[in-house]
């Protein structure tokens, strides 16, 4: 099974992965990967990035089994550029489209990472429930709580890092608010303190879900509705302001 | 690709209309628009974030509808055109991302085009205008007056595909924005343009003398030595003047003559717009003026523009209303002109530009 994944919840990224849903032992093969550090120019860089994944998008695109897009949460404008891209590719190529919470990408990455001591792997990185937190700007984080097995327990939420207590916290949100989190008896693991969700990790997470369920349809993936979590800032105007005073 | 009569798919998302249009050369096949206007009513104006969310959800259904109405498939399309500016940054981003996806998925060339110039290009699609002009060409010595909720400009169009110049523009609010704000002062609903147009018909336009922005000699100068804002507009002072006027009546315990205020305000806006447009035409050798933008629906604007153009010997062209408001067909119409003139397509890496100047017809 070959899938294209796109995630623009933080950085602009896209990847193509190949895996066999009937073979849970074999890990997904990364066919092509594009990722940029930039969090502000998704509308420019994403299309050339996606194009670079293909030899010939016109023949290879329609042959994909699915497109999986990260549905956030993430800053709105960037997030939308990935979803607009994914929806339009899905329509044009006639390839089914699924969504996946972007924080799941980091959760599965944490689940896959062993903890090392003196160069020796001593345990899985997350042995208890843990939290993934990313930058929501405006002094807030997007966050969700996962079990040690990377199953979603609670969230996604948006709010101050101060809302999170007594767990290990991973992701760029943890790095940004390390002091607040430490004061709340949370621990922050340095190698994940700048980590952002990417399409590659989203693809690995999707491949694991699809393989565990045995098929794409049974994997319980979401649709492509963006997880904004915040309303627009618009306020219904109050009574008229007076020009004379 | 057919360069004589190309089939172009145009995408528009610069404000609150998600538009997809299909045009073959200068023939309009379909003009499908999905508007989020209803969602902005309670706010009294377009809320960019709400418009952007609506574009994302409307795009694929609007595209599907347009293709089915025109009876064409994506394979039939020769090129894709998309508004890359000017407009609301977040709203532009949705149409641009979708258009890039469409271009990459189909391998068709993509043109990133200027929204304001597209308001002029749409004239080529209008049957009554085509009947007055020569074989699918816009007239020579052409100018355009664009008036909407997002823009107020006077343009000179030497060539729709290669040479457009900005003669004048608003330095603060757009005219349509002024209508929306004053409508709120008068207790009328958004959008303010149609509401004020209707109420003004019952009022006396000469009842109150509101200021005409940027008409003083220090701004106007003379034809030989033009001032800094000879063809420019300003409407924010007018809005304040209306507020003071309404509050003056209230403070004196008098009933506010809403219809007179509406008519006098509308006259102040449209008087200065049409006077400056006609002045620009006379001084710049423009003999045909095309009207565009949503405010072109205003009955008093049409009336004044007709009178003043007639008196000055200028031919006035007004496309039908569905082509004046923001739509995808106008984007496709300009895209077709670019293809027919052999202009190179845009690189997939272009960035939308919320303040794209009219001199930049495509990126
Ligand atoms: Zn417009």
Coordinates of C-alpha atoms and ligand atoms in Angstrom, one line a residue:
Chain A
X1 CA 0.0 0.0 0.0
X2 CA 1.3 3.4 -1.0
X3 CA 0.2 6.6 0.7
X4 CA 1.0 10.3 0.4
X5 CA 1.0 12.2 3.6
X6 CA 0.9 16.0 4.0
X7 CA 1.2 18.0 7.3
X8 CA 1.4 21.8 7.6
X9 CA 0.3 22.1 11.2
X10 CA 3.7 23.5 12.1
X11 CA 6.3 23.1 9.3
X12 CA 5.4 22.3 5.6
X13 CA 6.0 18.7 4.9
X14 CA 5.0 15.8 2.7
X15 CA 6.0 12.2 2.3
X16 CA 5.3 9.0 0.3
X17 CA 5.4 5.7 2.3
X18 CA 5.0 2.1 1.2
X19 CA 3.9 -0.7 3.5
X20 CA 2.1 -4.0 3.7
X21 CA -1.1 -3.8 5.9
X22 CA -1.1 -7.6 6.2
X23 CA 2.5 -7.7 7.5
X24 CA 2.8 -6.0 10.9
X25 CA 6.4 -7.0 11.3
X26 CA 7.8 -5.2 8.3
X27 CA 8.2 -1.4 8.9
X28 CA 7.0 1.2 6.4
X29 CA 9.4 2.1 3.7
X30 CA 10.0 5.8 3.0
X31 CA 9.7 6.3 -0.7
X32 CA 10.3 10.1 -0.7
X33 CA 10.2 12.8 1.9
X34 CA 10.0 16.6 1.9
X35 CA 10.3 18.8 4.9
X36 CA 11.1 22.5 5.6
X37 CA 12.0 24.3 8.8
X38 CA 9.9 27.2 7.7
X39 CA 6.7 27.7 9.6
X40 CA 5.5 30.8 7.7
X41 CA 5.6 30.2 3.9
X42 CA 3.6 27.0 3.4
X43 CA 1.7 28.3 0.3
X44 CA 5.0 28.9 -1.5
X45 CA 7.0 25.8 -0.6
X46 CA 4.4 23.1 -0.2
X47 CA 3.5 22.5 -3.9
X48 CA 7.1 22.3 -5.2
X49 CA 7.8 20.0 -2.2
X50 CA 4.9 17.7 -3.0
X51 CA 5.9 17.6 -6.7
X52 CA 9.5 16.7 -5.8
X53 CA 8.2 13.5 -4.2
X54 CA 7.1 12.1 -7.6
X55 CA 8.9 11.1 -10.8
X56 CA 5.7 11.9 -12.6
X57 CA 2.7 13.1 -10.4
X58 CA 0.3 12.6 -13.3
X59 CA 0.7 8.9 -13.5
X60 CA 1.9 8.1 -9.9
X61 CA -0.7 10.3 -8.1
X62 CA -3.8 8.5 -9.3
X63 CA -2.1 5.1 -8.4
X64 CA -1.8 6.1 -4.7
X65 CA -4.0 4.1 -2.3
X66 CA -4.7 7.0 0.0
X67 CA -3.8 10.5 1.0
X68 CA -3.5 11.2 4.7
X69 CA -3.5 14.9 5.8
X70 CA -2.6 16.3 9.2
X71 CA -5.7 18.1 10.5
X72 CA -3.9 20.0 13.2
X73 CA -4.3 21.6 15.6
X74 CA -1.9 24.2 14.2
X75 CA -1.8 27.9 13.2
X76 CA -4.8 28.3 10.8
X77 CA -3.3 29.7 7.7
X78 CA -0.6 27.2 7.3
X79 CA -2.8 24.3 8.3
X80 CA -5.3 25.3 5.7
X81 CA -2.8 25.3 2.9
X82 CA -2.0 21.6 3.5
X83 CA -5.7 20.6 3.7
X84 CA -6.6 22.6 0.6
X85 CA -3.7 20.9 -1.2
X86 CA -4.7 17.4 0.0
X87 CA -8.4 17.9 -0.7
X88 CA -7.7 19.1 -4.3
X89 CA -5.2 16.3 -5.0
X90 CA -7.7 13.8 -3.7
X91 CA -10.5 15.2 -6.0
X92 CA -8.3 15.5 -9.0
X93 CA -6.6 12.0 -8.8
X94 CA -9.7 10.2 -7.4
X95 CA -7.7 9.0 -4.4
X96 CA -9.4 8.5 -1.0
X97 CA -8.6 11.2 1.6
X98 CA -8.2 10.7 5.3
X99 CA -7.3 13.0 8.2
X100 CA -5.2 12.4 11.2
X101 CA -4.5 14.6 14.2
X102 CA -1.1 16.1 13.7
X103 CA -0.1 15.5 17.4
X104 CA -0.4 11.7 16.7
X105 CA 2.7 12.0 14.5
X106 CA 4.8 13.1 17.5
X107 CA 3.1 10.6 19.8
X108 CA 4.1 7.7 17.6
X109 CA 7.6 9.1 17.2
X110 CA 7.9 9.2 21.0
X111 CA 6.5 5.7 21.2
X112 CA 9.2 4.5 18.8
X113 CA 12.1 6.2 20.6
X114 CA 14.0 4.2 23.3
X115 CA 15.5 6.0 26.3
X116 CA 19.3 5.6 26.4
X117 CA 21.6 5.7 29.4
X118 CA 25.4 5.7 28.7
X119 CA 24.6 4.8 25.1
X120 CA 22.5 1.8 26.1
X121 CA 18.8 1.6 25.5
X122 CA 17.2 1.0 28.9
X123 CA 13.5 1.5 28.3
X124 CA 10.9 2.9 25.9
X125 CA 11.0 6.7 26.2
X126 CA 7.4 6.9 27.5
X127 CA 6.7 4.4 30.2
X128 CA 3.6 6.1 31.5
X129 CA 0.9 8.5 30.1
X130 CA 2.6 11.4 28.4
X131 CA 1.6 14.7 26.7
X132 CA 2.5 16.1 23.3
X133 CA 2.5 19.9 23.2
X134 CA 3.2 22.2 20.2
X135 CA 3.3 26.0 19.8
X136 CA -0.1 27.5 19.5
X137 CA 1.3 31.1 19.5
X138 CA -0.3 33.7 21.8
X139 CA 1.5 32.2 24.8
X140 CA -0.5 28.9 24.5
X141 CA 0.1 25.3 23.4
X142 CA -1.9 22.7 21.5
X143 CA -1.7 19.5 23.6
X144 CA -3.1 16.0 23.9
X145 CA -2.5 13.2 26.4
X146 CA -1.5 9.7 25.3
X147 CA -1.1 6.3 26.9
X148 CA 2.4 4.8 27.0
X149 CA 1.2 2.8 24.0
X150 CA 0.5 6.1 22.1
X151 CA -3.3 5.8 22.3
X152 CA -5.0 9.1 22.6
X153 CA -6.5 9.6 26.0
X154 CA -7.5 13.2 26.2
X155 CA -7.5 16.2 23.8
X156 CA -6.6 18.0 21.7
X157 CA -6.8 21.1 23.7
X158 CA -5.5 24.7 23.3
X159 CA -4.4 26.6 26.4
X160 CA -1.5 27.8 28.6
X161 CA 1.2 25.2 29.3
X162 CA 0.2 25.8 33.0
X163 CA -2.8 23.5 32.4
X164 CA -0.6 20.5 32.2
X165 CA 0.5 18.7 35.4
X166 CA 2.8 15.9 36.4
X167 CA 3.6 14.1 33.2
X168 CA 6.4 13.8 30.7
X169 CA 5.8 16.4 27.9
X170 CA 7.2 16.1 24.4
X171 CA 7.3 18.5 21.5
X172 CA 8.2 22.2 20.7
X173 CA 5.5 23.3 23.2
X174 CA 7.5 21.6 26.0
X175 CA 10.7 23.4 25.0
X176 CA 9.0 26.8 24.9
X177 CA 7.4 26.5 28.3
X178 CA 9.9 24.3 30.1
X179 CA 10.0 26.4 33.2
X180 CA 6.2 26.5 33.6
X181 CA 6.0 22.7 33.0
X182 CA 8.8 21.9 35.4
X183 CA 7.1 24.0 38.1
X184 CA 4.0 21.8 37.5
X185 CA 6.1 18.7 38.2
X186 CA 6.3 17.8 34.5
X187 CA 9.5 16.6 32.9
X188 CA 10.8 17.8 29.5
X189 CA 13.0 15.5 27.4
X190 CA 15.6 17.6 25.6
X191 CA 15.9 15.7 22.3
X192 CA 12.1 16.2 21.8
X193 CA 12.0 19.8 23.1
X194 CA 12.0 21.4 19.6
X195 CA 10.2 18.6 17.8
X196 CA 7.4 19.4 15.4
X197 CA 4.9 17.1 13.7
X198 CA 6.0 16.1 10.2
X199 CA 4.3 14.3 7.3
X200 CA 6.9 11.5 7.5
X201 CA 6.0 10.7 11.2
X202 CA 2.3 11.2 10.4
X203 CA 2.8 8.6 7.7
X204 CA 4.5 6.1 10.0
X205 CA 1.7 6.6 12.6
X206 CA -0.9 6.1 9.9
X207 CA 0.8 2.9 8.6
X208 CA 0.9 1.5 12.1
X209 CA -2.9 2.2 12.6
X210 CA -3.8 0.7 9.2
X211 CA -1.6 -2.3 9.7
X212 CA -3.0 -2.9 13.2
X213 CA -6.5 -2.7 11.8
X214 CA -5.7 -4.9 8.8
X215 CA -7.1 -2.3 6.3
X216 CA -7.4 1.3 5.5
X217 CA -11.2 1.4 6.0
X218 CA -11.0 -0.3 9.5
X219 CA -8.2 2.0 10.8
X220 CA -10.6 4.6 12.2
X221 CA -8.8 7.5 10.5
X222 CA -10.6 10.9 10.6
X223 CA -11.9 13.0 7.7
X224 CA -10.0 16.1 6.7
X225 CA -11.9 18.6 8.9
X226 CA -9.3 21.0 10.4
X227 CA -9.0 21.0 14.2
X228 CA -9.0 24.7 14.7
X229 CA -9.9 24.6 18.5
X230 CA -10.2 28.4 18.5
X231 CA -13.1 30.5 17.1
X232 CA -12.2 33.3 14.8
X233 CA -11.4 36.4 16.8
X234 CA -14.4 38.3 15.4
X235 CA -16.6 40.1 17.8
X236 CA -20.2 41.1 17.1
X237 CA -20.0 44.9 17.3
X238 CA -21.6 46.4 20.3
X239 CA -23.5 49.7 20.4
X240 CA -22.2 52.5 18.2
X241 CA -19.1 54.3 19.4
X242 CA -19.6 58.0 19.6
X243 CA -17.6 60.4 17.5
X244 CA -18.7 63.4 19.7
X245 CA -17.6 63.3 23.3
Chain B
X1 CA -2.5 23.7 -25.7
X2 CA -4.9 25.7 -27.9
X3 CA -3.3 29.2 -27.9
X4 CA -6.0 30.8 -30.1
X5 CA -9.0 29.7 -28.1
X6 CA -7.7 28.2 -24.8
X7 CA -10.0 26.6 -22.2
X8 CA -9.1 28.3 -18.9
X9 CA -10.2 27.4 -15.4
X10 CA -10.1 30.5 -13.1
X11 CA -10.1 30.4 -9.3
X12 CA -10.9 33.4 -7.0
X13 CA -10.6 33.6 -3.2
X14 CA -9.4 37.1 -2.4
X15 CA -12.3 38.1 -0.2
X16 CA -15.6 36.4 0.7
X17 CA -16.5 34.8 -2.6
X18 CA -15.1 31.4 -3.6
X19 CA -15.3 31.5 -7.4
X20 CA -14.6 29.0 -10.1
X21 CA -15.1 30.0 -13.7
X22 CA -14.5 28.4 -17.1
X23 CA -13.8 30.5 -20.2
X24 CA -12.9 29.5 -23.7
X25 CA -11.1 32.4 -25.3
X26 CA -13.6 35.2 -24.6
X27 CA -16.6 32.9 -24.3
X28 CA -18.0 32.4 -20.8
X29 CA -18.9 28.8 -20.1
X30 CA -19.7 29.0 -16.5
X31 CA -19.3 31.2 -13.5
X32 CA -19.9 29.4 -10.2
X33 CA -19.7 31.4 -7.0
X34 CA -20.1 30.3 -3.4
X35 CA -20.3 33.2 -1.0
X36 CA -19.8 33.3 2.8
X37 CA -21.5 36.7 3.0
X38 CA -24.3 35.4 5.2
X39 CA -21.7 34.4 7.9
X40 CA -20.4 38.0 8.0
X41 CA -23.8 39.8 8.4
X42 CA -23.8 39.8 12.2
X43 CA -20.3 41.3 12.3
X44 CA -21.2 44.1 9.9
X45 CA -18.2 43.4 7.6
X46 CA -16.1 40.6 6.2
X47 CA -14.2 38.7 8.9
X48 CA -11.0 37.4 7.2
X49 CA -10.7 34.2 9.3
X50 CA -14.4 33.3 8.7
X51 CA -13.9 33.9 5.0
X52 CA -10.8 31.7 4.9
X53 CA -12.5 28.8 6.7
X54 CA -15.4 29.1 4.2
X55 CA -13.1 29.1 1.2
X56 CA -11.5 25.8 2.4
X57 CA -14.8 24.1 2.6
X58 CA -16.3 25.6 -0.5
X59 CA -13.5 25.1 -2.9
X60 CA -13.8 21.4 -4.1
X61 CA -17.7 21.5 -4.2
X62 CA -17.5 24.8 -6.2
X63 CA -14.9 23.3 -8.6
X64 CA -17.1 20.2 -9.1
X65 CA -20.2 22.3 -9.8
X66 CA -18.4 24.5 -12.3
X67 CA -17.0 21.5 -14.3
X68 CA -20.4 19.8 -14.3
X69 CA -22.2 23.0 -15.4
X70 CA -19.8 23.6 -18.2
X71 CA -19.8 20.0 -19.2
X72 CA -16.0 19.8 -19.3
X73 CA -13.4 17.6 -17.5
X74 CA -10.1 18.7 -16.0
X75 CA -8.4 16.9 -18.9
X76 CA -10.1 19.4 -21.4
X77 CA -8.6 22.4 -19.5
X78 CA -5.6 24.1 -21.2
X79 CA -4.5 26.2 -18.2
X80 CA -5.4 27.2 -14.7
X81 CA -5.5 30.8 -13.5
X82 CA -5.8 31.9 -9.8
X83 CA -6.0 35.3 -8.1
X84 CA -2.6 35.8 -6.3
X85 CA -3.5 39.3 -5.0
X86 CA -4.4 41.8 -4.0
X87 CA -6.8 40.7 -1.2
X88 CA -7.0 39.1 2.2
X89 CA -3.8 37.2 2.9
X90 CA -5.4 34.1 4.5
X91 CA -8.2 33.9 2.0
X92 CA -5.8 34.2 -1.0
X93 CA -3.7 31.4 0.5
X94 CA -6.6 28.9 0.2
X95 CA -7.3 29.5 -3.5
X96 CA -3.6 29.6 -4.3
X97 CA -2.9 26.3 -2.5
X98 CA -5.8 24.6 -4.2
X99 CA -4.8 26.0 -7.6
X100 CA -1.2 24.8 -7.2
X101 CA -2.5 21.3 -6.2
X102 CA -4.7 21.3 -9.4
X103 CA -1.8 22.4 -11.6
X104 CA 0.5 19.8 -10.1
X105 CA -2.0 17.0 -10.2
X106 CA -3.0 17.7 -13.8
X107 CA 0.3 18.9 -15.2
X108 CA -1.4 22.0 -16.6
X109 CA 0.3 25.5 -16.6
X110 CA -0.7 27.8 -13.8
X111 CA -1.1 31.6 -14.0
X112 CA -1.0 33.7 -10.8
X113 CA -3.0 36.8 -11.8
X114 CA -3.9 40.2 -10.5
X115 CA -7.4 40.5 -9.2
X116 CA -7.9 44.2 -10.1
X117 CA -6.8 43.6 -13.7
X118 CA -9.2 40.6 -13.8
X119 CA -12.0 43.0 -13.0
X120 CA -11.2 44.7 -16.3
X121 CA -10.6 41.5 -18.3
X122 CA -14.1 40.3 -17.4
X123 CA -15.5 42.9 -19.8
X124 CA -14.4 40.6 -22.7
X125 CA -17.0 38.1 -21.5
X126 CA -20.0 40.4 -21.4
X127 CA -22.2 40.1 -24.5
X128 CA -23.4 43.7 -24.5
X129 CA -19.8 44.9 -24.3
X130 CA -18.7 42.5 -27.0
X131 CA -21.4 43.8 -29.3
X132 CA -19.9 47.3 -28.9
X133 CA -16.2 46.4 -29.3
X134 CA -14.2 44.7 -32.1
X135 CA -13.7 40.9 -32.3
X136 CA -12.9 39.9 -28.8
X137 CA -10.6 42.9 -28.1
X138 CA -11.0 45.5 -25.4
X139 CA -11.2 49.1 -26.8
X140 CA -8.2 51.3 -27.2
X141 CA -7.6 54.2 -24.8
X142 CA -9.3 52.2 -22.1
X143 CA -9.7 53.1 -18.4
X144 CA -11.4 51.3 -15.6
X145 CA -13.1 52.5 -12.4
X146 CA -13.2 49.7 -9.8
X147 CA -15.4 50.2 -6.8
X148 CA -16.1 47.5 -4.2
X149 CA -15.9 46.6 -0.5
X150 CA -12.2 45.9 -0.9
X151 CA -11.0 48.4 -3.4
X152 CA -11.5 51.8 -5.1
X153 CA -9.2 52.5 -8.1
X154 CA -8.9 54.2 -11.4
X155 CA -6.8 52.3 -13.9
X156 CA -5.4 52.9 -17.3
X157 CA -5.3 49.8 -19.5
X158 CA -2.9 50.1 -22.5
X159 CA -2.8 46.3 -22.9
X160 CA -4.8 43.9 -20.7
X161 CA -2.0 41.3 -20.9
X162 CA 1.0 43.5 -20.5
X163 CA 0.5 47.2 -19.6
X164 CA -1.8 48.4 -16.8
X165 CA -1.2 51.5 -14.7
X166 CA -2.8 52.7 -11.5
X167 CA -3.9 56.3 -11.9
X168 CA -5.6 56.7 -8.5
X169 CA -6.8 54.8 -5.5
X170 CA -8.3 55.2 -2.0
X171 CA -5.7 56.1 0.6
X172 CA -7.8 54.7 3.5
X173 CA -11.2 52.9 3.3
X174 CA -12.6 51.3 0.2
X175 CA -15.9 52.9 -1.0
X176 CA -17.9 49.8 -0.2
X177 CA -16.3 49.7 3.2
X178 CA -17.6 53.2 3.8
X179 CA -21.1 52.1 2.8
X180 CA -20.9 49.2 5.3
X181 CA -19.7 51.4 8.2
X182 CA -22.3 54.2 7.5
X183 CA -25.0 51.5 7.1
X184 CA -24.3 50.5 10.7
X185 CA -24.5 54.1 11.9
X186 CA -27.9 54.3 10.3
X187 CA -29.1 51.0 11.8
X188 CA -29.0 49.2 8.4
X189 CA -27.8 45.7 7.8
X190 CA -24.6 44.4 6.1
X191 CA -23.9 44.6 3.2
X192 CA -24.4 48.4 3.4
X193 CA -24.3 49.2 -0.3
X194 CA -27.7 47.9 -1.4
X195 CA -29.3 49.0 1.9
X196 CA -28.1 52.6 1.5
X197 CA -29.0 52.7 -2.2
X198 CA -32.6 51.7 -1.3
X199 CA -33.0 54.1 1.6
X200 CA -31.3 57.0 -0.4
X201 CA -34.1 56.8 -3.0
X202 CA -36.5 58.2 -0.4
X203 CA -34.1 61.0 0.7
X204 CA -32.8 64.3 -0.5
X205 CA -29.2 64.0 -1.6
X206 CA -28.7 67.8 -1.1
X207 CA -30.1 67.9 2.4
X208 CA -26.7 67.7 4.1
X209 CA -23.4 68.8 2.6
X210 CA -20.9 66.1 3.5
X211 CA -17.2 66.6 2.7
X212 CA -15.7 65.4 -0.6
X213 CA -12.4 63.8 0.4
X214 CA -9.1 64.9 -1.3
X215 CA -10.8 67.6 -3.4
X216 CA -9.1 70.6 -2.0
X217 CA -6.6 72.5 -4.3
X218 CA -3.6 71.4 -2.2
X219 CA -4.5 67.8 -3.1
X220 CA -5.8 68.3 -6.6
X221 CA -3.2 70.8 -8.1
X222 CA -3.9 71.5 -11.7
X223 CA -3.7 69.3 -14.9
X224 CA -0.3 70.8 -15.6
X225 CA 1.0 70.5 -12.0
X226 CA -1.0 67.8 -10.4
X227 CA -1.2 67.7 -6.6
X228 CA -0.3 64.6 -4.6
X229 CA -3.8 63.1 -4.7
X230 CA -5.4 64.4 -7.9
X231 CA -7.0 61.1 -8.7
X232 CA -7.1 59.6 -5.2
X233 CA -9.9 59.0 -2.8
X234 CA -10.4 59.2 1.0
X235 CA -13.6 58.1 2.8
X236 CA -12.6 57.8 6.4
X237 CA -13.2 61.5 7.1
X238 CA -16.7 61.2 5.5
X239 CA -17.6 58.4 7.8
X240 CA -16.7 60.5 10.8
X241 CA -18.7 63.4 9.4
X242 CA -21.8 61.2 9.1
X243 CA -21.4 60.0 12.7
X244 CA -21.1 63.5 14.0
X245 CA -24.2 64.6 12.0
X246 CA -26.3 61.7 13.3
X247 CA -25.2 62.4 16.9
X248 CA -25.9 66.1 16.4
X249 CA -29.5 65.4 15.7
X250 CA -29.7 63.0 18.7
X251 CA -28.1 65.5 21.0
X252 CA -30.6 68.2 20.0
X253 CA -33.4 65.7 20.6
X254 CA -34.4 65.8 16.9
X255 CA -35.4 62.9 14.9
X256 CA -32.6 61.7 12.6
X257 CA -33.6 62.1 8.9
X258 CA -32.1 58.7 8.0
X259 CA -33.1 58.8 4.3
X260 CA -31.6 62.3 3.8
X261 CA -28.4 61.3 5.6
X262 CA -28.2 58.1 3.4
X263 CA -28.8 60.0 0.2
X264 CA -26.4 62.8 1.1
X265 CA -23.7 60.4 2.2
X266 CA -24.1 58.3 -1.0
X267 CA -24.0 61.4 -3.1
X268 CA -20.7 62.5 -1.4
X269 CA -19.1 59.2 -2.2
X270 CA -20.3 58.8 -5.7
X271 CA -19.9 62.5 -6.7
X272 CA -16.2 62.4 -5.9
X273 CA -15.7 58.9 -7.5
X274 CA -17.3 59.8 -10.8
X275 CA -15.9 63.3 -10.9
X276 CA -12.3 62.1 -10.4
X277 CA -12.7 59.2 -12.8
X278 CA -14.0 61.5 -15.6
X279 CA -11.3 64.0 -14.8
X280 CA -8.7 61.3 -15.1
X281 CA -10.2 60.1 -18.4
X282 CA -10.2 63.6 -19.9
X283 CA -6.6 64.4 -18.8
X284 CA -5.1 61.0 -19.7
X285 CA -6.7 60.6 -23.1
X286 CA -9.0 57.8 -22.0
X287 CA -12.1 57.5 -24.2
X288 CA -13.7 54.4 -22.9
X289 CA -14.3 53.7 -19.1
X290 CA -15.2 50.3 -17.8
X291 CA -17.0 50.0 -14.4
X292 CA -16.2 47.0 -12.2
X293 CA -16.6 45.8 -8.6
X294 CA -19.7 45.1 -6.5
X295 CA -20.6 48.8 -6.0
X296 CA -21.2 48.9 -9.8
X297 CA -24.7 47.6 -8.8
X298 CA -25.5 50.9 -7.1
X299 CA -28.2 52.7 -9.1
X300 CA -26.9 56.2 -8.3
X301 CA -23.4 55.3 -9.3
X302 CA -24.6 54.0 -12.7
X303 CA -26.7 57.1 -13.2
X304 CA -24.0 59.6 -12.3
X305 CA -21.3 57.7 -14.3
X306 CA -23.7 57.7 -17.4
X307 CA -24.4 61.4 -17.1
X308 CA -20.9 62.5 -16.6
X309 CA -19.3 60.2 -19.2
X310 CA -21.9 61.2 -21.8
X311 CA -21.2 64.9 -21.1
X312 CA -17.5 64.3 -21.5
X313 CA -17.8 62.1 -24.6
X314 CA -16.6 59.0 -22.9
X315 CA -18.1 55.6 -23.7
X316 CA -19.1 53.8 -20.4
X317 CA -19.0 50.0 -20.3
X318 CA -20.8 48.2 -17.4
X319 CA -20.6 44.4 -17.4
X320 CA -23.6 42.6 -16.0
X321 CA -23.7 42.4 -12.3
X322 CA -22.7 38.8 -11.9
X323 CA -19.5 39.7 -13.7
X324 CA -18.8 42.9 -11.7
X325 CA -18.7 41.2 -8.3
X326 CA -15.7 38.9 -7.4
X327 CA -15.8 35.7 -9.4
X328 CA -13.7 33.0 -11.0
X329 CA -14.8 33.8 -14.6
X330 CA -12.9 37.1 -14.5
X331 CA -9.8 35.3 -13.4
X332 CA -10.2 32.8 -16.3
X333 CA -10.9 35.7 -18.7
X334 CA -7.6 37.3 -17.8
X335 CA -5.8 34.0 -17.9
X336 CA -7.1 33.4 -21.4
X337 CA -5.7 36.8 -22.5
X338 CA -2.3 35.9 -21.0
X339 CA -2.2 32.5 -22.8
X340 CA -3.3 34.1 -26.1
X341 CA -0.6 36.7 -25.8
X342 CA 2.1 34.0 -25.1
X343 CA 2.8 35.1 -21.6
X344 CA 4.9 32.5 -19.6
X345 CA 3.1 30.6 -16.8
X346 CA 4.0 31.1 -13.2
X347 CA 6.4 29.0 -11.2
X348 CA 4.8 26.6 -8.7
X349 CA 6.7 28.4 -5.9
X350 CA 5.1 31.8 -6.3
X351 CA 3.8 33.5 -3.1
X352 CA 0.4 35.1 -2.9
X353 CA 0.8 38.9 -2.5
X354 CA -2.0 40.7 -0.5
X355 CA -0.9 44.0 -1.9
X356 CA 0.0 43.0 -5.4
X357 CA 0.3 46.2 -7.6
X358 CA -1.7 46.5 -10.8
X359 CA 1.5 46.8 -12.8
X360 CA 2.1 43.2 -12.0
X361 CA -0.6 41.5 -14.1
X362 CA 0.7 38.0 -13.4
X363 CA 3.6 36.6 -11.4
Ligands
LIG1 ZN1 -12.8 42.6 -6.5

